């Protein structure tokens, strides 16, 4: 049985002290905009007036999806999943570039890729199956495997937690925007046509085909009431493990830096199971995927960046990480009016 013990970060006294500290910095109140609200969130997560981020860890969870055997789910063939994992491990993908630039350790989690990888540094073997089932014909995971996904992602983060203070989450899986679309529909109630995007680059005809296929999947599986059953019907192995990773990260009071559409779909799963997980999340960017805007609205979240990204891999999280570090740094290091001998405003 899955058990998580999450403590909400709500602490009015600490929040007031943090806000006073932010307002007393040598600047007009609110002049650092969203960095100020980010600094406040960091202080509440870490329960301190001088938050710091020094031990980030990026994890890219990868898996294949059974529905990709059907034309129309993705513009790219299924084998691109394992090929991109090899690219990650060779250091050649966008997420590798950004992590190297900002000194962020990166590991790739094989949550369920339809390929056998040779063991090597930087690869975490958490394979639970060689891809999910085709959700047009049967549940993608089934309840037992969905629970195992959550538990596996959680256990992975529990092992990593002593060595990190900020978790950057990304994904790789051909077809996973389709899975994320179905999950988003179930958790938000938004119409399928408003959520379905072009993923890896579908043209208009391909987009229409993708919508028809997803409507067929919903006609088969419906909209389950239980969050785990939603994951069981339409989720991916990587999405389920990310959701479990988020819950364990919040349990350990880590900062969770959320990437784009697919990772936020995993958060919808985690949030439905434990709403307090949202207290530990910072949202890196708003994706070009139309469903991402709806996800963020449903969660009451604001993203730091809007760069028209739709790559995944955790790239948005890696790009936003320096901003998060800057938010902690100004709160920790910037002089107050009194300490600097500067007259404050009225």
Tab-separated table of N, CA and C in Angstrom, residues 110-269:
chain	number	residue	atom	x	y	z
A	110	UNK	N	15.532	4.653	-16.764
A	110	UNK	CA	14.804	3.761	-17.672
A	110	UNK	C	13.615	3.209	-16.906
A	111	UNK	N	12.471	3.884	-17.074
A	111	UNK	CA	11.253	3.467	-16.383
A	111	UNK	C	10.510	2.380	-17.142
A	112	UNK	N	10.784	2.260	-18.458
A	112	UNK	CA	10.078	1.263	-19.253
A	112	UNK	C	10.283	1.439	-20.741
A	113	UNK	N	11.539	1.591	-21.156
A	113	UNK	CA	11.857	1.736	-22.573
A	113	UNK	C	11.877	0.346	-23.219
A	114	UNK	N	11.374	0.277	-24.437
A	114	UNK	CA	11.324	-0.994	-25.164
A	114	UNK	C	12.683	-1.283	-25.806
A	115	UNK	N	13.676	-1.464	-24.940
A	115	UNK	CA	15.055	-1.650	-25.400
A	115	UNK	C	15.870	-2.114	-24.200
A	116	UNK	N	16.917	-2.858	-24.458
A	116	UNK	CA	17.824	-3.297	-23.394
A	116	UNK	C	19.090	-2.450	-23.479
A	117	UNK	N	19.370	-1.710	-22.419
A	117	UNK	CA	20.541	-0.842	-22.380
A	117	UNK	C	21.677	-1.514	-21.615
A	118	UNK	N	22.883	-1.301	-22.092
A	118	UNK	CA	24.049	-1.751	-21.333
A	118	UNK	C	24.210	-0.866	-20.101
A	119	UNK	N	24.508	-1.431	-18.938
A	119	UNK	CA	24.710	-0.606	-17.738
A	119	UNK	C	25.858	0.372	-17.936
A	120	UNK	N	25.684	1.584	-17.412
A	120	UNK	CA	26.753	2.587	-17.497
A	120	UNK	C	26.443	3.718	-16.534
A	121	UNK	N	27.426	4.551	-16.225
A	121	UNK	CA	27.180	5.696	-15.345
A	121	UNK	C	26.121	6.625	-15.933
A	122	UNK	N	25.295	7.144	-15.048
A	122	UNK	CA	24.263	8.074	-15.480
A	122	UNK	C	22.958	7.420	-15.866
A	123	UNK	N	22.890	6.101	-15.906
A	123	UNK	CA	21.663	5.371	-16.246
A	123	UNK	C	21.161	4.627	-15.018
A	124	UNK	N	19.915	4.899	-14.656
A	124	UNK	CA	19.281	4.212	-13.524
A	124	UNK	C	18.273	3.216	-14.085
A	125	UNK	N	18.452	1.949	-13.773
A	125	UNK	CA	17.558	0.900	-14.260
A	125	UNK	C	16.371	0.773	-13.310
A	126	UNK	N	15.223	1.310	-13.747
A	126	UNK	CA	13.982	1.167	-12.986
A	126	UNK	C	12.892	0.600	-13.895
A	127	UNK	N	13.304	-0.189	-14.877
A	127	UNK	CA	12.370	-0.721	-15.870
A	127	UNK	C	11.372	-1.671	-15.224
A	128	UNK	N	10.098	-1.368	-15.420
A	128	UNK	CA	9.018	-2.209	-14.904
A	128	UNK	C	8.326	-3.005	-16.003
A	129	UNK	N	8.526	-2.596	-17.246
A	129	UNK	CA	7.965	-3.293	-18.407
A	129	UNK	C	8.619	-2.683	-19.637
A	130	UNK	N	8.474	-3.361	-20.766
A	130	UNK	CA	9.021	-2.834	-22.016
A	130	UNK	C	7.953	-1.990	-22.717
A	131	UNK	N	7.545	-0.948	-22.029
A	131	UNK	CA	6.505	-0.077	-22.565
A	131	UNK	C	5.141	-0.409	-21.980
A	132	UNK	N	4.214	0.533	-22.136
A	132	UNK	CA	2.846	0.349	-21.645
A	132	UNK	C	2.001	-0.359	-22.699
A	133	UNK	N	0.777	-0.695	-22.329
A	133	UNK	CA	-0.178	-1.276	-23.266
A	133	UNK	C	-0.822	-0.189	-24.126
A	134	UNK	N	-1.487	-0.608	-25.183
A	134	UNK	CA	-2.226	0.310	-26.050
A	134	UNK	C	-3.554	0.646	-25.373
A	135	UNK	N	-3.702	1.897	-24.903
A	135	UNK	CA	-4.902	2.272	-24.155
A	135	UNK	C	-6.163	2.357	-25.016
A	136	UNK	N	-6.050	2.161	-26.326
A	136	UNK	CA	-7.250	2.058	-27.142
A	136	UNK	C	-7.886	0.682	-27.021
A	137	UNK	N	-7.112	-0.284	-26.541
A	137	UNK	CA	-7.604	-1.653	-26.423
A	137	UNK	C	-7.726	-2.142	-24.990
A	138	UNK	N	-6.907	-1.587	-24.098
A	138	UNK	CA	-6.862	-2.068	-22.711
A	138	UNK	C	-6.231	-0.986	-21.844
A	139	UNK	N	-6.341	-1.099	-20.517
A	139	UNK	CA	-5.646	-0.133	-19.660
A	139	UNK	C	-4.159	-0.083	-19.974
A	140	UNK	N	-3.629	1.121	-20.018
A	140	UNK	CA	-2.216	1.299	-20.384
A	140	UNK	C	-1.291	0.585	-19.407
A	141	UNK	N	-1.617	0.658	-18.119
A	141	UNK	CA	-0.774	0.064	-17.096
A	141	UNK	C	-1.497	-1.009	-16.290
A	142	UNK	N	-2.736	-0.784	-16.000
A	142	UNK	CA	-3.424	-1.607	-15.020
A	142	UNK	C	-3.084	-1.108	-13.624
A	143	UNK	N	-3.953	-1.373	-12.668
A	143	UNK	CA	-3.771	-0.782	-11.341
A	143	UNK	C	-2.501	-1.260	-10.649
A	144	UNK	N	-2.201	-2.547	-10.732
A	144	UNK	CA	-1.025	-3.069	-10.033
A	144	UNK	C	0.253	-2.409	-10.529
A	145	UNK	N	0.391	-2.279	-11.850
A	145	UNK	CA	1.596	-1.665	-12.392
A	145	UNK	C	1.622	-0.165	-12.107
A	146	UNK	N	0.459	0.481	-12.111
A	146	UNK	CA	0.403	1.910	-11.784
A	146	UNK	C	0.923	2.151	-10.365
A	147	UNK	N	0.512	1.316	-9.438
A	147	UNK	CA	0.984	1.441	-8.049
A	147	UNK	C	2.484	1.190	-7.981
A	148	UNK	N	2.973	0.208	-8.729
A	148	UNK	CA	4.412	-0.067	-8.738
A	148	UNK	C	5.192	1.111	-9.306
A	149	UNK	N	4.631	1.777	-10.310
A	149	UNK	CA	5.294	2.967	-10.863
A	149	UNK	C	5.448	4.037	-9.781
A	150	UNK	N	4.376	4.327	-9.094
A	150	UNK	CA	4.422	5.336	-8.037
A	150	UNK	C	5.440	4.954	-6.962
A	151	UNK	N	5.415	3.695	-6.549
A	151	UNK	CA	6.320	3.240	-5.494
A	151	UNK	C	7.780	3.273	-5.959
A	152	UNK	N	8.029	2.924	-7.213
A	152	UNK	CA	9.394	2.900	-7.734
A	152	UNK	C	9.973	4.302	-7.830
A	153	UNK	N	9.187	5.248	-8.365
A	153	UNK	CA	9.641	6.640	-8.427
A	153	UNK	C	9.896	7.210	-7.045
A	154	UNK	N	9.037	6.864	-6.106
A	154	UNK	CA	9.200	7.358	-4.740
A	154	UNK	C	10.461	6.805	-4.096
A	155	UNK	N	10.703	5.516	-4.258
A	155	UNK	CA	11.874	4.904	-3.640
A	155	UNK	C	13.166	5.461	-4.233
A	156	UNK	N	13.153	5.736	-5.511
A	156	UNK	CA	14.324	6.322	-6.150
A	156	UNK	C	14.673	7.666	-5.515
A	157	UNK	N	13.679	8.507	-5.312
A	157	UNK	CA	13.933	9.832	-4.729
A	157	UNK	C	14.285	9.722	-3.251
A	158	UNK	N	13.690	8.795	-2.554
A	158	UNK	CA	14.062	8.621	-1.145
A	158	UNK	C	15.536	8.272	-1.001
A	159	UNK	N	16.070	7.506	-1.957
A	159	UNK	CA	17.500	7.185	-1.913
A	159	UNK	C	18.350	8.406	-2.251
A	160	UNK	N	17.858	9.250	-3.145
A	160	UNK	CA	18.615	10.426	-3.566
A	160	UNK	C	18.503	11.593	-2.596
A	161	UNK	N	17.442	11.635	-1.808
A	161	UNK	CA	17.103	12.821	-1.011
A	161	UNK	C	18.243	13.350	-0.149
A	162	UNK	N	19.019	12.505	0.530
A	162	UNK	CA	20.094	13.075	1.370
A	162	UNK	C	21.144	13.841	0.580
A	163	UNK	N	21.222	13.618	-0.729
A	163	UNK	CA	22.263	14.241	-1.546
A	163	UNK	C	21.755	15.414	-2.375
A	164	UNK	N	20.494	15.805	-2.231
A	164	UNK	CA	19.970	16.867	-3.078
A	164	UNK	C	19.032	17.776	-2.302
A	165	UNK	N	18.867	19.005	-2.798
A	165	UNK	CA	17.887	19.921	-2.220
A	165	UNK	C	16.893	20.428	-3.254
A	166	UNK	N	17.142	20.125	-4.539
A	166	UNK	CA	16.230	20.556	-5.603
A	166	UNK	C	16.192	19.490	-6.682
A	167	UNK	N	14.990	19.040	-7.006
A	167	UNK	CA	14.802	17.988	-7.998
A	167	UNK	C	14.221	18.594	-9.269
A	168	UNK	N	14.954	18.442	-10.382
A	168	UNK	CA	14.497	18.895	-11.693
A	168	UNK	C	14.019	17.677	-12.458
A	169	UNK	N	12.768	17.688	-12.880
A	169	UNK	CA	12.158	16.496	-13.459
A	169	UNK	C	11.878	16.680	-14.945
A	170	UNK	N	12.307	15.702	-15.731
A	170	UNK	CA	12.051	15.700	-17.159
A	170	UNK	C	11.631	14.316	-17.619
A	171	UNK	N	11.327	14.194	-18.907
A	171	UNK	CA	10.827	12.923	-19.429
A	171	UNK	C	11.237	12.740	-20.879
A	172	UNK	N	11.170	11.507	-21.313
A	172	UNK	CA	11.353	11.162	-22.720
A	172	UNK	C	10.506	9.938	-23.018
A	173	UNK	N	9.659	10.050	-24.035
A	173	UNK	CA	8.850	8.902	-24.419
A	173	UNK	C	7.989	9.259	-25.614
A	174	UNK	N	8.292	8.696	-26.761
A	174	UNK	CA	7.459	8.972	-27.937
A	174	UNK	C	6.018	8.567	-27.615
A	175	UNK	N	5.096	9.509	-27.853
A	175	UNK	CA	3.682	9.269	-27.556
A	175	UNK	C	3.238	9.772	-26.203
A	176	UNK	N	4.158	10.335	-25.394
A	176	UNK	CA	3.720	10.686	-24.044
A	176	UNK	C	2.906	11.979	-23.973
A	177	UNK	N	2.926	12.811	-25.019
A	177	UNK	CA	1.999	13.953	-24.993
A	177	UNK	C	0.558	13.477	-25.132
A	178	UNK	N	0.347	12.392	-25.869
A	178	UNK	CA	-1.005	11.842	-25.992
A	178	UNK	C	-1.483	11.298	-24.645
A	179	UNK	N	-0.621	10.565	-23.964
A	179	UNK	CA	-0.963	10.060	-22.636
A	179	UNK	C	-1.248	11.209	-21.677
A	180	UNK	N	-0.398	12.245	-21.709
A	180	UNK	CA	-0.592	13.413	-20.844
A	180	UNK	C	-1.893	14.133	-21.161
A	181	UNK	N	-2.290	14.122	-22.429
A	181	UNK	CA	-3.556	14.746	-22.826
A	181	UNK	C	-4.738	14.033	-22.184
A	182	UNK	N	-4.724	12.715	-22.224
A	182	UNK	CA	-5.803	11.943	-21.611
A	182	UNK	C	-5.850	12.157	-20.099
A	183	UNK	N	-4.695	12.153	-19.459
A	183	UNK	CA	-4.654	12.394	-18.014
A	183	UNK	C	-5.184	13.790	-17.684
A	184	UNK	N	-4.789	14.770	-18.473
A	184	UNK	CA	-5.221	16.147	-18.218
A	184	UNK	C	-6.719	16.285	-18.383
A	185	UNK	N	-7.271	15.644	-19.395
A	185	UNK	CA	-8.725	15.661	-19.567
A	185	UNK	C	-9.419	15.078	-18.342
A	186	UNK	N	-8.919	13.961	-17.858
A	186	UNK	CA	-9.566	13.299	-16.713
A	186	UNK	C	-9.468	14.133	-15.442
A	187	UNK	N	-8.340	14.786	-15.212
A	187	UNK	CA	-8.143	15.509	-13.958
A	187	UNK	C	-8.665	16.937	-13.979
A	188	UNK	N	-8.786	17.537	-15.158
A	188	UNK	CA	-9.261	18.928	-15.224
A	188	UNK	C	-10.660	19.059	-15.766
A	189	UNK	N	-11.123	18.063	-16.516
A	189	UNK	CA	-12.433	18.174	-17.160
A	189	UNK	C	-12.420	19.032	-18.401
A	190	UNK	N	-11.274	19.534	-18.809
A	190	UNK	CA	-11.193	20.368	-20.009
A	190	UNK	C	-11.492	19.523	-21.247
A	191	UNK	N	-12.141	20.108	-22.248
A	191	UNK	CA	-12.459	19.349	-23.469
A	191	UNK	C	-11.194	18.844	-24.151
A	192	UNK	N	-11.291	17.659	-24.719
A	192	UNK	CA	-10.139	17.043	-25.358
A	192	UNK	C	-9.575	17.925	-26.476
A	193	UNK	N	-10.460	18.565	-27.233
A	193	UNK	CA	-9.977	19.383	-28.349
A	193	UNK	C	-9.203	20.606	-27.875
A	194	UNK	N	-9.458	21.063	-26.632
A	194	UNK	CA	-8.736	22.217	-26.097
A	194	UNK	C	-7.352	21.833	-25.571
A	195	UNK	N	-7.154	20.553	-25.295
A	195	UNK	CA	-5.902	20.094	-24.691
A	195	UNK	C	-4.943	19.523	-25.719
A	196	UNK	N	-5.480	18.863	-26.740
A	196	UNK	CA	-4.644	18.094	-27.655
A	196	UNK	C	-3.751	19.005	-28.485
A	197	UNK	N	-2.446	18.768	-28.393
A	197	UNK	CA	-1.479	19.566	-29.133
A	197	UNK	C	-0.735	18.735	-30.158
A	198	UNK	N	0.223	19.377	-30.810
A	198	UNK	CA	0.929	18.747	-31.925
A	198	UNK	C	2.091	17.876	-31.473
A	199	UNK	N	2.393	17.895	-30.169
A	199	UNK	CA	3.445	17.016	-29.661
A	199	UNK	C	4.760	17.252	-30.367
A	200	UNK	N	5.273	16.217	-31.011
A	200	UNK	CA	6.564	16.312	-31.690
A	200	UNK	C	6.468	16.931	-33.073
A	201	UNK	N	5.296	17.504	-33.427
A	201	UNK	CA	5.214	18.223	-34.694
A	201	UNK	C	4.192	17.698	-35.679
A	202	UNK	N	3.035	17.217	-35.215
A	202	UNK	CA	1.987	16.737	-36.116
A	202	UNK	C	1.445	17.880	-36.965
A	203	UNK	N	1.109	17.589	-38.230
A	203	UNK	CA	0.440	18.574	-39.066
A	203	UNK	C	-1.057	18.563	-38.748
A	204	UNK	N	-1.844	19.366	-39.463
A	204	UNK	CA	-3.273	19.482	-39.157
A	204	UNK	C	-3.998	18.152	-39.273
A	205	UNK	N	-3.688	17.403	-40.330
A	205	UNK	CA	-4.326	16.099	-40.498
A	205	UNK	C	-3.921	15.150	-39.377
A	206	UNK	N	-2.638	15.181	-39.020
A	206	UNK	CA	-2.167	14.333	-37.938
A	206	UNK	C	-2.788	14.699	-36.606
A	207	UNK	N	-2.987	16.001	-36.380
A	207	UNK	CA	-3.614	16.447	-35.138
A	207	UNK	C	-5.054	15.953	-35.051
A	208	UNK	N	-5.779	16.018	-36.169
A	208	UNK	CA	-7.165	15.534	-36.185
A	208	UNK	C	-7.224	14.029	-35.929
A	209	UNK	N	-6.272	13.292	-36.505
A	209	UNK	CA	-6.214	11.847	-36.274
A	209	UNK	C	-5.924	11.540	-34.813
A	210	UNK	N	-4.994	12.282	-34.236
A	210	UNK	CA	-4.644	12.078	-32.830
A	210	UNK	C	-5.868	12.295	-31.942
A	211	UNK	N	-6.642	13.341	-32.217
A	211	UNK	CA	-7.843	13.607	-31.420
A	211	UNK	C	-8.844	12.461	-31.531
A	212	UNK	N	-9.039	11.945	-32.746
A	212	UNK	CA	-9.986	10.827	-32.922
A	212	UNK	C	-9.528	9.601	-32.140
A	213	UNK	N	-8.228	9.320	-32.161
A	213	UNK	CA	-7.722	8.164	-31.426
A	213	UNK	C	-7.911	8.342	-29.918
A	214	UNK	N	-7.677	9.545	-29.426
A	214	UNK	CA	-7.837	9.779	-27.996
A	214	UNK	C	-9.307	9.715	-27.587
A	215	UNK	N	-10.194	10.164	-28.455
A	215	UNK	CA	-11.624	10.025	-28.175
A	215	UNK	C	-12.021	8.554	-28.095
A	216	UNK	N	-11.423	7.726	-28.961
A	216	UNK	CA	-11.686	6.281	-28.916
A	216	UNK	C	-11.195	5.682	-27.600
A	217	UNK	N	-10.023	6.122	-27.154
A	217	UNK	CA	-9.494	5.623	-25.880
A	217	UNK	C	-10.423	5.986	-24.728
A	218	UNK	N	-10.919	7.211	-24.712
A	218	UNK	CA	-11.829	7.640	-23.647
A	218	UNK	C	-13.149	6.894	-23.698
A	219	UNK	N	-13.611	6.579	-24.894
A	219	UNK	CA	-14.846	5.804	-25.018
A	219	UNK	C	-14.672	4.412	-24.426
A	220	UNK	N	-13.456	3.875	-24.501
A	220	UNK	CA	-13.192	2.569	-23.906
A	220	UNK	C	-13.040	2.653	-22.392
A	221	UNK	N	-12.179	3.583	-21.917
A	221	UNK	CA	-11.809	3.584	-20.503
A	221	UNK	C	-12.588	4.527	-19.621
A	222	UNK	N	-13.290	5.511	-20.214
A	222	UNK	CA	-14.053	6.463	-19.425
A	222	UNK	C	-13.158	7.382	-18.608
A	223	UNK	N	-13.756	7.997	-17.598
A	223	UNK	CA	-13.031	8.899	-16.698
A	223	UNK	C	-13.161	8.334	-15.285
A	224	UNK	N	-12.199	7.537	-14.843
A	224	UNK	CA	-12.290	6.931	-13.508
A	224	UNK	C	-12.279	7.983	-12.400
A	225	UNK	N	-12.902	7.660	-11.296
A	225	UNK	CA	-12.948	8.580	-10.151
A	225	UNK	C	-11.671	8.520	-9.320
A	226	UNK	N	-11.054	7.355	-9.260
A	226	UNK	CA	-9.849	7.170	-8.445
A	226	UNK	C	-8.618	7.615	-9.230
A	227	UNK	N	-7.747	8.465	-8.650
A	227	UNK	CA	-6.563	8.943	-9.380
A	227	UNK	C	-5.649	7.820	-9.867
A	228	UNK	N	-5.494	6.774	-9.064
A	228	UNK	CA	-4.631	5.673	-9.485
A	228	UNK	C	-5.254	4.944	-10.667
A	229	UNK	N	-6.573	4.862	-10.696
A	229	UNK	CA	-7.235	4.220	-11.834
A	229	UNK	C	-7.093	5.057	-13.105
A	230	UNK	N	-7.067	6.385	-12.964
A	230	UNK	CA	-6.812	7.237	-14.136
A	230	UNK	C	-5.417	6.942	-14.680
A	231	UNK	N	-4.431	6.910	-13.802
A	231	UNK	CA	-3.062	6.572	-14.206
A	231	UNK	C	-3.020	5.177	-14.824
A	232	UNK	N	-3.745	4.244	-14.234
A	232	UNK	CA	-3.763	2.871	-14.732
A	232	UNK	C	-4.329	2.788	-16.144
A	233	UNK	N	-5.339	3.589	-16.450
A	233	UNK	CA	-5.985	3.546	-17.762
A	233	UNK	C	-5.151	4.197	-18.852
A	234	UNK	N	-4.546	5.352	-18.554
A	234	UNK	CA	-3.989	6.179	-19.625
A	234	UNK	C	-2.531	6.599	-19.420
A	235	UNK	N	-1.958	6.294	-18.287
A	235	UNK	CA	-0.632	6.813	-17.976
A	235	UNK	C	0.486	6.053	-18.656
A	236	UNK	N	1.678	6.604	-18.530
A	236	UNK	CA	2.878	5.927	-18.993
A	236	UNK	C	3.723	5.531	-17.807
A	237	UNK	N	4.646	4.617	-18.034
A	237	UNK	CA	5.529	4.167	-16.960
A	237	UNK	C	6.377	5.318	-16.431
A	238	UNK	N	6.823	6.200	-17.325
A	238	UNK	CA	7.624	7.338	-16.886
A	238	UNK	C	6.775	8.356	-16.140
A	239	UNK	N	5.535	8.554	-16.575
A	239	UNK	CA	4.643	9.511	-15.916
A	239	UNK	C	4.314	9.036	-14.506
A	240	UNK	N	4.035	7.750	-14.365
A	240	UNK	CA	3.744	7.208	-13.042
A	240	UNK	C	4.929	7.316	-12.099
A	241	UNK	N	6.133	7.048	-12.612
A	241	UNK	CA	7.310	7.155	-11.753
A	241	UNK	C	7.604	8.603	-11.386
A	242	UNK	N	7.370	9.537	-12.301
A	242	UNK	CA	7.556	10.955	-11.972
A	242	UNK	C	6.592	11.372	-10.870
A	243	UNK	N	5.332	10.927	-10.963
A	243	UNK	CA	4.348	11.264	-9.920
A	243	UNK	C	4.809	10.747	-8.564
A	244	UNK	N	5.296	9.517	-8.509
A	244	UNK	CA	5.806	8.978	-7.255
A	244	UNK	C	7.033	9.731	-6.765
A	245	UNK	N	7.904	10.129	-7.706
A	245	UNK	CA	9.090	10.904	-7.340
A	245	UNK	C	8.708	12.229	-6.711
A	246	UNK	N	7.683	12.872	-7.258
A	246	UNK	CA	7.213	14.147	-6.704
A	246	UNK	C	6.707	13.988	-5.278
A	247	UNK	N	5.946	12.954	-5.046
A	247	UNK	CA	5.382	12.741	-3.711
A	247	UNK	C	6.489	12.492	-2.687
A	248	UNK	N	7.483	11.699	-3.067
A	248	UNK	CA	8.588	11.441	-2.138
A	248	UNK	C	9.443	12.686	-1.940
A	249	UNK	N	9.610	13.478	-2.996
A	249	UNK	CA	10.390	14.718	-2.863
A	249	UNK	C	9.715	15.687	-1.907
A	250	UNK	N	8.405	15.811	-2.021
A	250	UNK	CA	7.670	16.686	-1.098
A	250	UNK	C	7.731	16.143	0.325
A	251	UNK	N	7.656	14.852	0.461
A	251	UNK	CA	7.764	14.218	1.777
A	251	UNK	C	9.097	14.553	2.436
A	252	UNK	N	10.144	14.676	1.624
A	252	UNK	CA	11.489	14.989	2.124
A	252	UNK	C	11.783	16.486	2.098
A	253	UNK	N	10.782	17.296	1.786
A	253	UNK	CA	10.882	18.760	1.757
A	253	UNK	C	11.917	19.248	0.755
A	254	UNK	N	11.982	18.600	-0.401
A	254	UNK	CA	12.834	19.067	-1.488
A	254	UNK	C	12.060	20.071	-2.343
A	255	UNK	N	12.777	20.980	-2.963
A	255	UNK	CA	12.178	21.852	-3.969
A	255	UNK	C	11.985	21.028	-5.238
A	256	UNK	N	10.789	21.064	-5.799
A	256	UNK	CA	10.480	20.339	-7.033
A	256	UNK	C	10.342	21.360	-8.150
A	257	UNK	N	11.233	21.288	-9.129
A	257	UNK	CA	11.180	22.204	-10.255
A	257	UNK	C	10.495	21.479	-11.409
A	258	UNK	N	9.268	21.902	-11.709
A	258	UNK	CA	8.405	21.216	-12.670
A	258	UNK	C	8.709	21.721	-14.077
A	259	UNK	N	8.787	20.801	-15.020
A	259	UNK	CA	9.048	21.162	-16.411
A	259	UNK	C	7.726	21.463	-17.119
A	260	UNK	N	7.462	20.852	-18.251
A	260	UNK	CA	6.339	21.226	-19.095
A	260	UNK	C	5.112	20.344	-18.986
A	261	UNK	N	4.478	20.096	-20.124
A	261	UNK	CA	3.153	19.481	-20.200
A	261	UNK	C	3.119	18.081	-19.608
A	262	UNK	N	4.077	17.238	-19.959
A	262	UNK	CA	4.024	15.848	-19.504
A	262	UNK	C	4.335	15.761	-18.016
A	263	UNK	N	5.343	16.492	-17.566
A	263	UNK	CA	5.675	16.465	-16.132
A	263	UNK	C	4.525	17.057	-15.317
A	264	UNK	N	3.849	18.067	-15.832
A	264	UNK	CA	2.717	18.635	-15.101
A	264	UNK	C	1.541	17.664	-15.088
A	265	UNK	N	1.405	16.831	-16.122
A	265	UNK	CA	0.392	15.769	-16.083
A	265	UNK	C	0.686	14.797	-14.949
A	266	UNK	N	1.958	14.469	-14.752
A	266	UNK	CA	2.333	13.624	-13.619
A	266	UNK	C	1.994	14.311	-12.302
A	267	UNK	N	2.180	15.627	-12.257
A	267	UNK	CA	1.827	16.370	-11.045
A	267	UNK	C	0.329	16.322	-10.786
A	268	UNK	N	-0.482	16.332	-11.830
A	268	UNK	CA	-1.929	16.201	-11.625
A	268	UNK	C	-2.267	14.894	-10.919
A	269	UNK	N	-1.556	13.832	-11.277
A	269	UNK	CA	-1.742	12.550	-10.590
A	269	UNK	C	-1.341	12.683	-9.125
